[in-house]
Coordinates of C-alpha atoms and ligand atoms in Angstrom, one line a residue:
M274 CA 17.3 31.1 -3.4
S275 CA 15.1 28.1 -3.4
S276 CA 15.0 25.9 -0.3
V277 CA 16.6 22.5 -0.1
R278 CA 13.2 21.0 -0.5
E279 CA 12.4 23.0 -3.6
K280 CA 15.8 22.2 -5.2
V281 CA 15.0 18.5 -5.1
L282 CA 11.3 18.8 -6.0
E283 CA 11.6 21.3 -8.8
Q284 CA 13.5 18.7 -10.9
Y285 CA 10.3 16.7 -11.3
S286 CA 7.7 16.9 -14.1
S287 CA 4.7 18.9 -13.0
R288 CA 2.6 15.8 -12.4
V289 CA 5.1 14.1 -10.2
Y290 CA 5.8 17.5 -8.5
K291 CA 2.1 17.9 -7.6
N292 CA 2.1 14.5 -5.9
R293 CA 5.5 14.6 -4.1
K294 CA 5.2 18.2 -2.8
E295 CA 2.5 16.9 -0.4
H296 CA 4.9 14.3 1.0
V297 CA 8.0 16.4 1.5
I298 CA 8.1 19.2 4.0
A299 CA 10.7 21.3 5.7
I300 CA 10.0 22.0 9.3
G301 CA 9.0 25.6 9.9
E302 CA 8.8 26.5 6.2
H303 CA 5.1 26.1 5.8
E304 CA 2.1 27.7 7.5
K305 CA 1.3 24.4 9.2
D306 CA 3.4 21.2 9.3
V307 CA 1.1 18.8 7.5
V308 CA 2.2 15.8 5.5
T309 CA 0.4 13.5 3.1
A310 CA 1.1 9.8 4.0
N311 CA -0.3 6.3 3.5
T312 CA -1.2 6.9 -0.2
R313 CA -0.3 4.9 -3.3
A314 CA 3.3 5.3 -4.5
I315 CA 3.7 6.8 -8.0
P316 CA 3.8 3.8 -10.4
G317 CA 7.3 3.4 -11.7
I318 CA 9.0 5.4 -9.0
I319 CA 11.6 3.4 -7.0
T320 CA 9.9 3.4 -3.7
Q321 CA 11.4 1.4 -0.8
R322 CA 8.1 0.1 0.5
G323 CA 7.1 -3.5 0.9
C324 CA 3.8 -5.3 0.5
C325 CA 0.8 -6.3 2.6
F326 CA 2.0 -9.9 2.9
A327 CA 5.3 -8.6 4.2
G328 CA 3.5 -6.6 6.9
C329 CA 1.2 -9.4 8.0
K330 CA 3.3 -12.5 7.6
G331 CA 6.8 -11.0 7.9
V332 CA 6.3 -8.3 10.5
V333 CA 3.5 -9.1 12.9
L334 CA 3.0 -12.9 12.7
G335 CA 6.5 -13.9 11.8
P336 CA 8.0 -13.6 15.3
I337 CA 5.3 -15.7 17.0
K338 CA 7.5 -18.7 17.7
D339 CA 5.1 -21.5 18.5
A340 CA 2.8 -21.0 15.5
A341 CA 3.6 -22.8 12.3
I342 CA 3.1 -20.3 9.5
I343 CA 2.3 -21.8 6.1
V344 CA 2.8 -19.5 3.2
H345 CA 0.2 -20.3 0.6
G346 CA 1.8 -19.2 -2.6
P347 CA 5.0 -19.2 -4.7
I348 CA 8.1 -20.3 -2.8
G349 CA 9.8 -17.0 -3.3
C350 CA 7.3 -15.2 -1.0
A351 CA 8.0 -17.8 1.7
Y352 CA 11.8 -17.8 1.2
Y353 CA 12.2 -14.0 1.2
S354 CA 10.1 -13.5 4.4
W355 CA 12.0 -16.2 6.2
G356 CA 14.7 -15.2 8.6
T357 CA 15.7 -11.9 7.0
R358 CA 14.2 -9.7 9.7
R359 CA 16.3 -10.8 12.6
H360 CA 13.4 -11.2 15.0
K361 CA 15.1 -13.4 17.6
A362 CA 13.3 -16.1 19.6
V363 CA 14.0 -19.1 21.7
A364 CA 11.7 -21.9 22.9
D365 CA 10.8 -21.5 26.6
E366 CA 8.6 -22.7 29.4
K367 CA 6.3 -20.5 31.3
N368 CA 3.7 -21.4 34.0
G369 CA 4.3 -25.0 33.2
E370 CA 3.6 -24.6 29.5
K371 CA 6.1 -25.0 26.8
A372 CA 6.3 -22.7 23.7
D373 CA 8.3 -24.3 20.9
C374 CA 10.2 -22.2 18.4
Y375 CA 9.6 -23.0 14.7
L376 CA 11.3 -19.9 13.4
E377 CA 14.0 -22.0 11.7
Y378 CA 11.3 -23.7 9.5
C379 CA 10.0 -22.3 6.3
F380 CA 6.6 -23.8 5.4
S381 CA 5.0 -23.2 2.0
T382 CA 2.7 -24.7 -0.5
D383 CA 5.1 -23.8 -3.3
M384 CA 2.3 -23.0 -5.7
Q385 CA 2.8 -23.9 -9.4
E386 CA 1.0 -22.9 -12.6
S387 CA -1.3 -26.0 -12.3
D388 CA -2.4 -24.9 -8.8
I389 CA -3.2 -21.5 -10.2
V390 CA -5.3 -23.1 -13.0
F391 CA -7.0 -25.8 -10.9
G392 CA -7.0 -24.2 -7.5
G393 CA -4.6 -24.6 -4.5
E394 CA -6.9 -25.7 -1.6
K395 CA -6.1 -29.4 -1.9
K396 CA -2.4 -28.6 -1.8
L397 CA -2.9 -26.4 1.2
K398 CA -4.7 -29.1 3.1
K399 CA -1.8 -31.5 2.2
A400 CA 0.7 -28.9 3.6
I401 CA -1.3 -28.7 6.8
E402 CA -1.4 -32.5 7.1
E403 CA 2.4 -32.6 6.6
V404 CA 3.1 -29.8 9.2
V405 CA 0.9 -31.5 11.8
G406 CA 2.6 -34.8 11.2
L407 CA 6.1 -33.3 11.3
I408 CA 6.0 -30.9 14.3
H409 CA 2.5 -31.2 15.9
P410 CA 2.0 -27.5 16.5
K411 CA -0.8 -26.2 18.7
C412 CA -1.4 -23.4 16.3
I413 CA -1.1 -22.9 12.5
F414 CA -1.4 -19.7 10.6
I415 CA -2.1 -19.7 6.8
C416 CA -0.9 -16.6 5.0
S417 CA -2.1 -15.7 1.5
T418 CA 0.1 -14.3 -1.3
C419 CA -1.1 -12.4 -4.4
P420 CA -2.1 -15.4 -6.6
V421 CA -4.3 -16.9 -3.9
G422 CA -6.5 -13.8 -3.8
L423 CA -6.6 -13.7 -7.6
I424 CA -7.8 -17.3 -8.0
G425 CA -10.1 -17.2 -5.0
D426 CA -8.9 -20.2 -2.8
D427 CA -11.0 -20.1 0.3
I428 CA -8.2 -20.3 3.0
H429 CA -10.7 -19.5 5.7
A430 CA -12.7 -22.7 5.0
V431 CA -9.5 -24.7 4.9
A432 CA -8.5 -23.2 8.3
K433 CA -11.9 -24.2 9.7
W434 CA -11.5 -27.7 8.3
A435 CA -8.0 -28.0 9.9
Q436 CA -9.3 -26.9 13.3
E437 CA -11.9 -29.7 13.3
E438 CA -9.7 -32.3 11.7
Y439 CA -6.7 -31.9 14.0
E440 CA -8.2 -30.1 17.0
I441 CA -5.7 -27.3 16.8
K442 CA -6.0 -23.6 16.4
C443 CA -5.8 -22.7 12.7
I444 CA -6.2 -19.1 11.5
A445 CA -6.2 -17.8 7.9
F446 CA -4.9 -14.4 7.0
S447 CA -6.1 -12.9 3.7
C448 CA -3.0 -10.7 3.3
E449 CA -2.4 -10.9 -0.4
G450 CA 0.6 -8.6 -1.3
Y451 CA -1.4 -6.3 -3.5
K452 CA -3.8 -5.2 -0.8
G453 CA -3.5 -1.6 0.4
V454 CA -0.5 0.6 -0.5
S455 CA 2.3 -0.9 1.6
Q456 CA 3.1 -3.2 4.6
S457 CA 0.6 -1.2 6.7
A458 CA -2.5 -3.0 5.4
G459 CA -0.8 -6.3 6.5
H460 CA -0.3 -5.1 10.0
H461 CA -4.0 -4.3 10.3
I462 CA -5.1 -7.7 8.9
A463 CA -2.8 -9.6 11.4
N464 CA -4.0 -7.5 14.3
N465 CA -7.7 -8.1 13.4
Q466 CA -7.3 -11.9 13.5
L467 CA -5.2 -11.9 16.7
I468 CA -7.9 -10.1 18.5
R469 CA -10.7 -12.1 16.9
Y470 CA -9.2 -15.6 17.5
I471 CA -6.4 -15.6 20.0
I472 CA -6.4 -12.8 22.6
G473 CA -8.9 -13.7 25.4
T474 CA -8.8 -17.4 24.8
G475 CA -6.4 -18.2 27.7
D476 CA -7.2 -17.9 31.4
H477 CA -3.8 -17.8 33.1
Q478 CA -3.8 -14.8 35.5
P479 CA -0.7 -12.7 36.2
E480 CA 1.1 -13.4 39.4
K481 CA 2.5 -9.9 40.1
K482 CA 0.5 -6.8 41.1
Y483 CA 1.6 -4.9 38.1
S484 CA 1.5 -6.6 34.7
V485 CA 1.8 -5.4 31.1
N486 CA 1.8 -6.5 27.5
V487 CA 4.5 -5.0 25.4
L488 CA 3.0 -4.2 22.0
G489 CA 4.9 -3.4 18.8
E490 CA 8.2 -4.9 20.1
Y491 CA 9.6 -7.4 17.6
N492 CA 12.8 -8.4 19.3
I493 CA 15.0 -7.3 16.4
G494 CA 18.6 -8.1 17.4
G495 CA 17.3 -9.0 20.9
D496 CA 15.7 -5.6 21.7
G497 CA 12.7 -7.1 23.3
W498 CA 14.7 -9.2 25.7
E499 CA 16.5 -6.0 26.8
V500 CA 13.1 -4.3 27.4
E501 CA 11.7 -7.3 29.3
K502 CA 14.8 -7.5 31.5
I503 CA 14.4 -3.8 32.6
L504 CA 10.6 -4.2 33.2
K505 CA 11.3 -7.3 35.3
R506 CA 13.9 -5.5 37.3
C507 CA 11.3 -2.9 38.2
G508 CA 9.0 -5.7 39.4
I509 CA 6.6 -5.5 36.4
E510 CA 5.3 -8.8 35.0
V511 CA 5.3 -9.1 31.2
V512 CA 2.3 -11.2 30.3
S513 CA 2.9 -11.2 26.5
V514 CA 4.9 -9.5 23.8
F515 CA 3.4 -8.6 20.4
T516 CA 5.2 -10.3 18.9
G517 CA 9.0 -10.5 19.5
S518 CA 9.9 -14.0 20.8
G519 CA 6.1 -13.9 21.4
S520 CA 3.9 -17.0 21.5
Y521 CA 0.4 -18.2 21.0
R522 CA 0.7 -19.5 24.5
D523 CA 1.2 -16.0 26.0
I524 CA -0.9 -13.9 23.5
K525 CA -4.0 -16.0 24.6
N526 CA -3.6 -14.4 28.0
A527 CA -2.9 -10.9 27.0
H528 CA -6.3 -9.6 28.2
T529 CA -5.3 -10.5 31.8
A530 CA -2.6 -7.8 32.0
S531 CA -3.3 -4.5 33.6
L532 CA -1.8 -2.2 30.9
N533 CA -0.7 -2.2 27.3
L534 CA 2.6 -0.6 26.5
V535 CA 2.9 0.4 22.9
Q536 CA 6.4 0.6 21.4
C537 CA 5.7 0.6 17.6
H538 CA 2.4 2.4 17.4
R539 CA 2.2 2.0 13.6
S540 CA 2.1 -1.7 13.4
I541 CA 0.0 -2.6 16.4
N542 CA -2.2 0.4 17.4
Y543 CA -5.2 -1.6 16.2
V544 CA -4.7 -4.2 18.9
A545 CA -4.2 -1.5 21.5
D546 CA -7.5 0.2 20.5
M547 CA -9.5 -3.0 20.1
M548 CA -8.3 -4.2 23.6
K549 CA -9.4 -0.9 25.0
D550 CA -12.8 -1.3 23.3
K551 CA -13.2 -5.0 24.2
Y552 CA -11.6 -5.2 27.6
G553 CA -11.4 -1.6 28.8
M554 CA -7.6 -1.9 28.9
D555 CA -5.7 1.4 28.7
W556 CA -2.6 1.8 26.7
I557 CA 0.3 4.2 26.9
K558 CA 2.9 5.0 24.3
V559 CA 6.4 4.0 25.4
N560 CA 9.8 4.1 23.7
F561 CA 12.7 2.1 24.9
I562 CA 15.1 3.3 22.2
G563 CA 17.3 6.0 23.7
I564 CA 18.4 6.6 27.3
E565 CA 16.2 9.6 28.0
S566 CA 13.2 7.9 26.3
C567 CA 13.7 4.8 28.4
K568 CA 13.7 6.9 31.6
K569 CA 10.6 8.7 30.5
S570 CA 8.8 5.5 29.5
L571 CA 9.6 3.8 32.9
R572 CA 8.5 6.9 34.8
D573 CA 5.2 7.1 32.7
I574 CA 4.5 3.5 33.7
G575 CA 5.1 4.3 37.4
E576 CA 2.8 7.3 37.0
Y577 CA 0.1 5.2 35.4
F578 CA 0.0 2.7 38.2
G579 CA 0.5 5.5 40.8
D580 CA 2.2 3.4 43.4
E581 CA 4.9 5.1 45.4
E582 CA 6.8 1.9 46.1
L583 CA 6.8 1.0 42.3
K584 CA 8.0 4.5 41.5
A585 CA 10.8 4.2 44.0
R586 CA 11.9 0.9 42.5
I587 CA 11.8 2.4 39.0
E588 CA 14.0 5.2 40.1
A589 CA 16.5 2.8 41.6
V590 CA 16.6 0.7 38.4
I591 CA 17.1 3.9 36.3
A592 CA 20.0 5.0 38.6
D593 CA 21.6 1.7 38.5
E594 CA 21.3 1.2 34.7
E595 CA 22.7 4.8 34.1
D596 CA 25.6 4.2 36.5
A597 CA 26.6 1.1 34.5
I598 CA 26.7 2.9 31.2
R599 CA 27.8 6.4 32.1
D600 CA 31.5 6.2 31.2
E601 CA 31.0 4.5 27.9
V602 CA 28.2 6.9 26.9
E603 CA 30.3 9.9 27.8
Y604 CA 33.2 8.6 25.6
Y605 CA 31.0 7.9 22.6
E606 CA 29.2 11.2 23.0
S607 CA 32.6 13.0 22.9
K608 CA 33.2 11.2 19.5
L609 CA 29.8 11.7 18.0
K610 CA 28.7 15.2 19.2
G611 CA 27.9 17.6 16.3
K612 CA 27.5 14.9 13.7
T613 CA 24.4 14.9 11.4
A614 CA 22.2 12.0 10.3
A615 CA 19.5 11.1 7.8
L616 CA 17.0 8.5 8.9
Y617 CA 14.8 6.5 6.7
V618 CA 13.0 3.5 8.1
G619 CA 9.5 2.0 8.0
G620 CA 7.0 3.4 10.4
S621 CA 8.3 4.3 13.8
R622 CA 12.1 4.0 14.0
S623 CA 12.8 7.2 12.1
H624 CA 11.2 8.9 15.1
H625 CA 12.5 6.7 17.9
Y626 CA 16.1 6.8 16.7
Q627 CA 16.2 10.5 16.5
L628 CA 15.8 10.5 20.2
L629 CA 18.7 8.1 20.7
L630 CA 20.8 10.1 18.3
K631 CA 20.1 13.2 20.5
D632 CA 21.4 11.4 23.5
F633 CA 24.8 11.3 21.7
G634 CA 24.6 14.9 20.4
I635 CA 23.7 13.9 16.8
S636 CA 21.1 16.0 15.0
T637 CA 18.8 14.7 12.3
V638 CA 18.7 16.7 9.0
L639 CA 16.4 14.4 7.1
A640 CA 13.9 11.8 8.3
G641 CA 11.1 9.9 6.7
Y642 CA 8.9 6.8 6.9
E643 CA 8.1 4.2 4.2
F644 CA 4.5 3.6 5.1
A645 CA 3.5 5.5 8.3
H646 CA 0.2 7.4 8.6
R647 CA -0.3 11.0 9.4
D648 CA -0.4 10.4 13.1
D649 CA 3.1 9.0 13.1
Y650 CA 4.3 12.3 11.9
E651 CA 1.9 14.7 13.5
G652 CA 1.1 12.9 16.7
R653 CA -2.1 11.8 18.2
E654 CA -4.0 12.2 21.5
V655 CA -5.5 9.3 23.2
I656 CA -8.4 10.0 25.6
P657 CA -8.8 6.9 27.6
D658 CA -12.4 7.4 28.9
I659 CA -14.2 9.0 26.0
K660 CA -15.1 7.6 22.6
P661 CA -15.5 10.7 20.5
D662 CA -18.6 9.4 18.7
A663 CA -20.2 8.0 21.8
D664 CA -19.8 10.9 24.1
S665 CA -19.5 13.8 21.8
K666 CA -21.2 16.2 24.2
N667 CA -18.0 16.5 26.3
I668 CA -15.8 17.1 23.3
E669 CA -18.0 19.1 21.0
S670 CA -15.3 21.4 19.8
I671 CA -12.8 18.6 19.0
E672 CA -12.2 17.9 15.4
V673 CA -12.7 14.2 14.7
E674 CA -10.9 12.7 11.8
A675 CA -13.0 12.0 8.7
D676 CA -12.4 8.3 9.0
P677 CA -12.9 8.1 12.7
K678 CA -11.3 5.4 14.7
F679 CA -12.2 5.3 18.3
Y680 CA -10.2 7.7 20.4
R681 CA -8.5 9.3 17.5
V682 CA -8.8 13.0 17.8
Y683 CA -6.6 16.0 16.9
M684 CA -7.0 18.8 19.3
T685 CA -5.8 22.4 19.6
D686 CA -3.9 23.3 22.7
E687 CA -6.9 25.2 24.1
Q688 CA -9.1 22.1 23.6
K689 CA -6.6 19.9 25.4
A690 CA -6.3 22.3 28.3
A691 CA -10.1 22.5 28.6
L692 CA -10.4 18.7 28.7
E693 CA -7.6 18.4 31.2
E694 CA -9.3 21.0 33.4
K695 CA -12.3 18.7 33.4
G696 CA -10.1 16.0 34.8
V697 CA -9.9 13.9 31.6
K698 CA -6.5 12.2 31.4
I699 CA -5.0 12.5 27.9
N700 CA -2.2 10.3 26.7
Y701 CA 0.0 11.7 24.0
Y702 CA 1.6 9.8 21.2
E703 CA 4.0 12.4 20.0
G704 CA 4.7 12.0 16.3
M705 CA 8.0 12.7 14.5
F706 CA 7.5 16.4 13.9
K707 CA 7.7 17.3 17.5
G708 CA 11.3 17.8 18.5
M709 CA 12.7 18.1 15.0
D710 CA 14.9 21.1 14.3
E711 CA 13.8 24.1 12.1
G712 CA 14.7 23.4 8.5
A713 CA 15.0 19.7 8.9
I714 CA 13.4 17.8 5.9
I715 CA 10.6 15.3 6.4
C716 CA 10.1 13.0 3.4
D717 CA 7.3 10.4 3.3
D718 CA 7.8 7.4 1.0
L719 CA 11.3 8.6 0.1
N720 CA 12.3 7.2 -3.3
H721 CA 15.7 6.5 -4.9
F722 CA 15.9 9.8 -6.8
E723 CA 15.1 11.9 -3.7
T724 CA 17.6 9.9 -1.6
E725 CA 20.5 10.7 -3.9
E726 CA 19.5 14.3 -4.3
F727 CA 19.0 15.0 -0.6
M728 CA 22.3 13.3 0.2
K729 CA 24.2 15.4 -2.3
I730 CA 22.8 18.6 -0.7
L731 CA 22.6 17.8 3.0
K732 CA 25.8 15.6 3.2
P733 CA 24.9 13.9 6.5
D734 CA 27.6 12.0 8.3
I735 CA 25.4 8.9 8.6
F736 CA 22.6 7.5 6.5
F737 CA 20.3 5.1 8.4
S738 CA 18.1 3.0 6.2
G739 CA 17.4 -0.6 5.1
I740 CA 19.1 -3.0 2.8
K741 CA 17.5 -1.6 -0.4
D742 CA 18.6 2.0 0.1
K743 CA 21.9 1.6 2.0
F744 CA 24.3 1.1 -1.0
V745 CA 23.7 4.6 -2.5
A746 CA 25.2 6.1 0.6
Q747 CA 27.8 3.4 1.2
K748 CA 29.2 3.6 -2.4
S749 CA 29.5 7.4 -2.0
G750 CA 31.7 6.9 1.1
M751 CA 29.1 7.9 3.6
L752 CA 28.6 5.7 6.7
S753 CA 25.5 3.6 6.2
R754 CA 23.8 1.7 9.1
Q755 CA 20.8 -0.4 8.7
L756 CA 18.1 0.3 11.3
H757 CA 15.9 -2.6 10.4
S758 CA 18.5 -5.4 10.9
Y759 CA 21.1 -3.3 12.8
D760 CA 23.6 -4.7 10.3
Y761 CA 23.5 -7.9 12.4
S762 CA 24.5 -6.1 15.6
G763 CA 22.3 -5.0 18.5
P764 CA 20.4 -5.0 20.8
Y765 CA 20.0 -1.2 20.5
A766 CA 17.0 -0.9 23.0
G767 CA 17.3 0.0 26.6
F768 CA 20.3 1.4 28.5
R769 CA 22.8 -1.2 27.4
G770 CA 21.5 -1.1 23.9
A771 CA 22.3 2.6 23.7
V772 CA 25.9 1.7 24.4
N773 CA 26.0 -0.8 21.6
F774 CA 24.5 1.8 19.2
G775 CA 27.1 4.4 20.2
R776 CA 30.0 1.9 19.8
D777 CA 28.8 0.8 16.3
L778 CA 28.5 4.4 15.2
V779 CA 32.0 5.4 16.5
M780 CA 33.5 2.3 14.8
G781 CA 31.8 3.2 11.5
L782 CA 32.6 6.9 11.5
Y783 CA 36.2 6.5 12.6
T784 CA 37.0 3.7 10.2
P785 CA 35.6 5.3 7.0
A786 CA 36.8 2.4 4.8
W787 CA 34.3 3.1 2.0
S788 CA 35.4 6.7 1.5
Y789 CA 39.0 5.4 0.6
V790 CA 37.7 3.2 -2.2
K791 CA 37.5 4.8 -5.6
A792 CA 35.5 3.1 -8.3
P793 CA 37.9 2.0 -11.0
W794 CA 35.8 3.6 -13.8
K795 CA 36.3 7.0 -12.2
D796 CA 40.0 7.0 -13.2
T797 CA 40.3 4.6 -16.1
P798 CA 37.8 3.7 -18.8
C799 CA 37.2 0.0 -18.2
I800 CA 34.9 -1.4 -20.8
E801 CA 36.8 -4.3 -22.4
G802 CA 35.7 -6.7 -25.1
T803 CA 36.1 -7.8 -28.6
L804 CA 33.6 -7.3 -31.3
G805 CA 32.5 -10.2 -33.6
G806 CA 33.8 -13.2 -31.6
D807 CA 37.1 -13.9 -30.0
Ligands
LIG103 FE1 7.2 -0.9 13.6 FE2 9.1 -2.5 13.3 FE3 9.0 0.0 12.2 FE4 7.3 -1.9 11.3 FE5 9.1 -2.8 9.4 FE6 10.9 -3.5 11.4 FE7 10.8 -1.0 10.4 MO1 11.6 -3.0 9.0 S1 7.1 -3.0 13.0 S2 7.0 0.2 11.7 S3 6.9 -2.9 9.4 S4 9.3 -0.6 14.2 S5 10.1 -4.6 9.8 S6 10.6 -4.1 13.5 S7 12.4 -2.3 10.9 S8 10.2 -1.4 8.4 S9 10.6 1.1 11.3
LIG104 C1 9.8 -5.6 5.4 C2 10.8 -6.1 6.4 C3 11.9 -5.1 6.6 C4 12.8 -5.0 5.4 C5 14.1 -4.4 5.8 C6 15.0 -3.7 4.7 C7 12.7 -5.6 7.8 O1 9.5 -4.4 5.3 O2 9.2 -6.4 4.7 O3 14.5 -3.2 3.7 O4 16.2 -3.7 5.0 O5 12.9 -4.8 8.8 O6 13.2 -6.7 7.8 O7 11.4 -3.8 6.9

């Protein structure tokens, strides 16, 4: 009998099959678990991916509250990337400096056909003039959309002009939607400009002995606030957050922190690596989604700093947080144990949420990412003190990726052991594969057809996804929860967030309203009308 994977894939034409078989794997069914990722979606297939502009403007820059972001392009691009992602933020004051919050504003040049024909730079300058007059921001970001790249407006020259004209920071991002194969290219473009123009330009030093930046935490539904609260309880100063409720004010000083914590590796690993390169700052992978993951992450931070007093404080915080949630978690676990889930989100949550699901006894039968890279599936080792290409003598036997990025190496267990014996400290970023059960399906760039087919066979109790793909599950009576926006609930991060998550799942599963609804056309033919007029 063919496997679940084969049953779905064999329905494709041979050309599509050849492409998709590299993106779909069943754990344990292959000689080696390897997946193809970060490649172009098949034209015409209903992928759930977004674009480069979404990744740059929407994801990484969007939450920076005190920067006015001007979308240079058609109004639709500005409108659809405004407010839908639920990255919460409030204006605040820190070290005597205020950070305003402009997230309620939607700035755009509202490009028209005439701008496409005659060029849009003048209109962009006018928009900057208006924004400066209206809210006097300290920082303006200009984000390109597709037509801007096609007509060749020089947004970087306009940014330079604005810096001189208004004595403010103005940075341009060439993040035209068509670049790359997904949101992922946009993350990279945003990261490059942040390191080039903002990080390192402030000089405020942290007050506490232990200080961190939280990278890849976007404060969806208030997650980042939960994480900051826990770190502060442990006595750790948060210098800046990239970029949930983050600010130009704080990101300027990011280089003064002692350690970078990376929550979403996919969207921000470039900043972590570049800060290591430029400032010698180490980074460790953390995950504040899930109770066990939170505990591990806090302990890893304590271990990194190696201070017994800090470690004791961390243990006390863990004990206190766990005490506060124990009864509720036990109750929700009793209701959720043994259920199954399918998880399909962008580039890191499909992994992080498996761990939270495990805390409640739920197993994941299908998981995938929209746009992640291979390391998000297979894992990655980070060797803090060695650049593979600079010091290759020490790591001769290590296979370096064809497109080498600093510190990115995949090693065999023997190679890792040999390095550790030499006293080299290796950080691990464990990808999604590790910890998945035998037979579970991994599906990169899941499309509409595969979603429906896998759901029919696997029949999970819950389908986690985004707004585009949720209705397939919901209409079939299956519980659907959005893991991008949390269906307007949250926070789900941290200890208390886990309780919110458990509560939402129990409510959904034990009130299966959608499964009671039957589409009218299933019983009665319902096409009505008259031919040839009234
Ligand atoms: Fe990172 Fe994100 Fe995600 Fe992402 Fe996103 Fe998002 Fe996501 Mo939507 S940064 S990769 S580009 S965790 S917006 S906050 S929910 S797809 S899994
Ligand atoms: C994006 C943003 C998004 C979309 C969510 C969804 C988000 O990719 O452009 O499809 O439901 O989290 O808001 O991922």
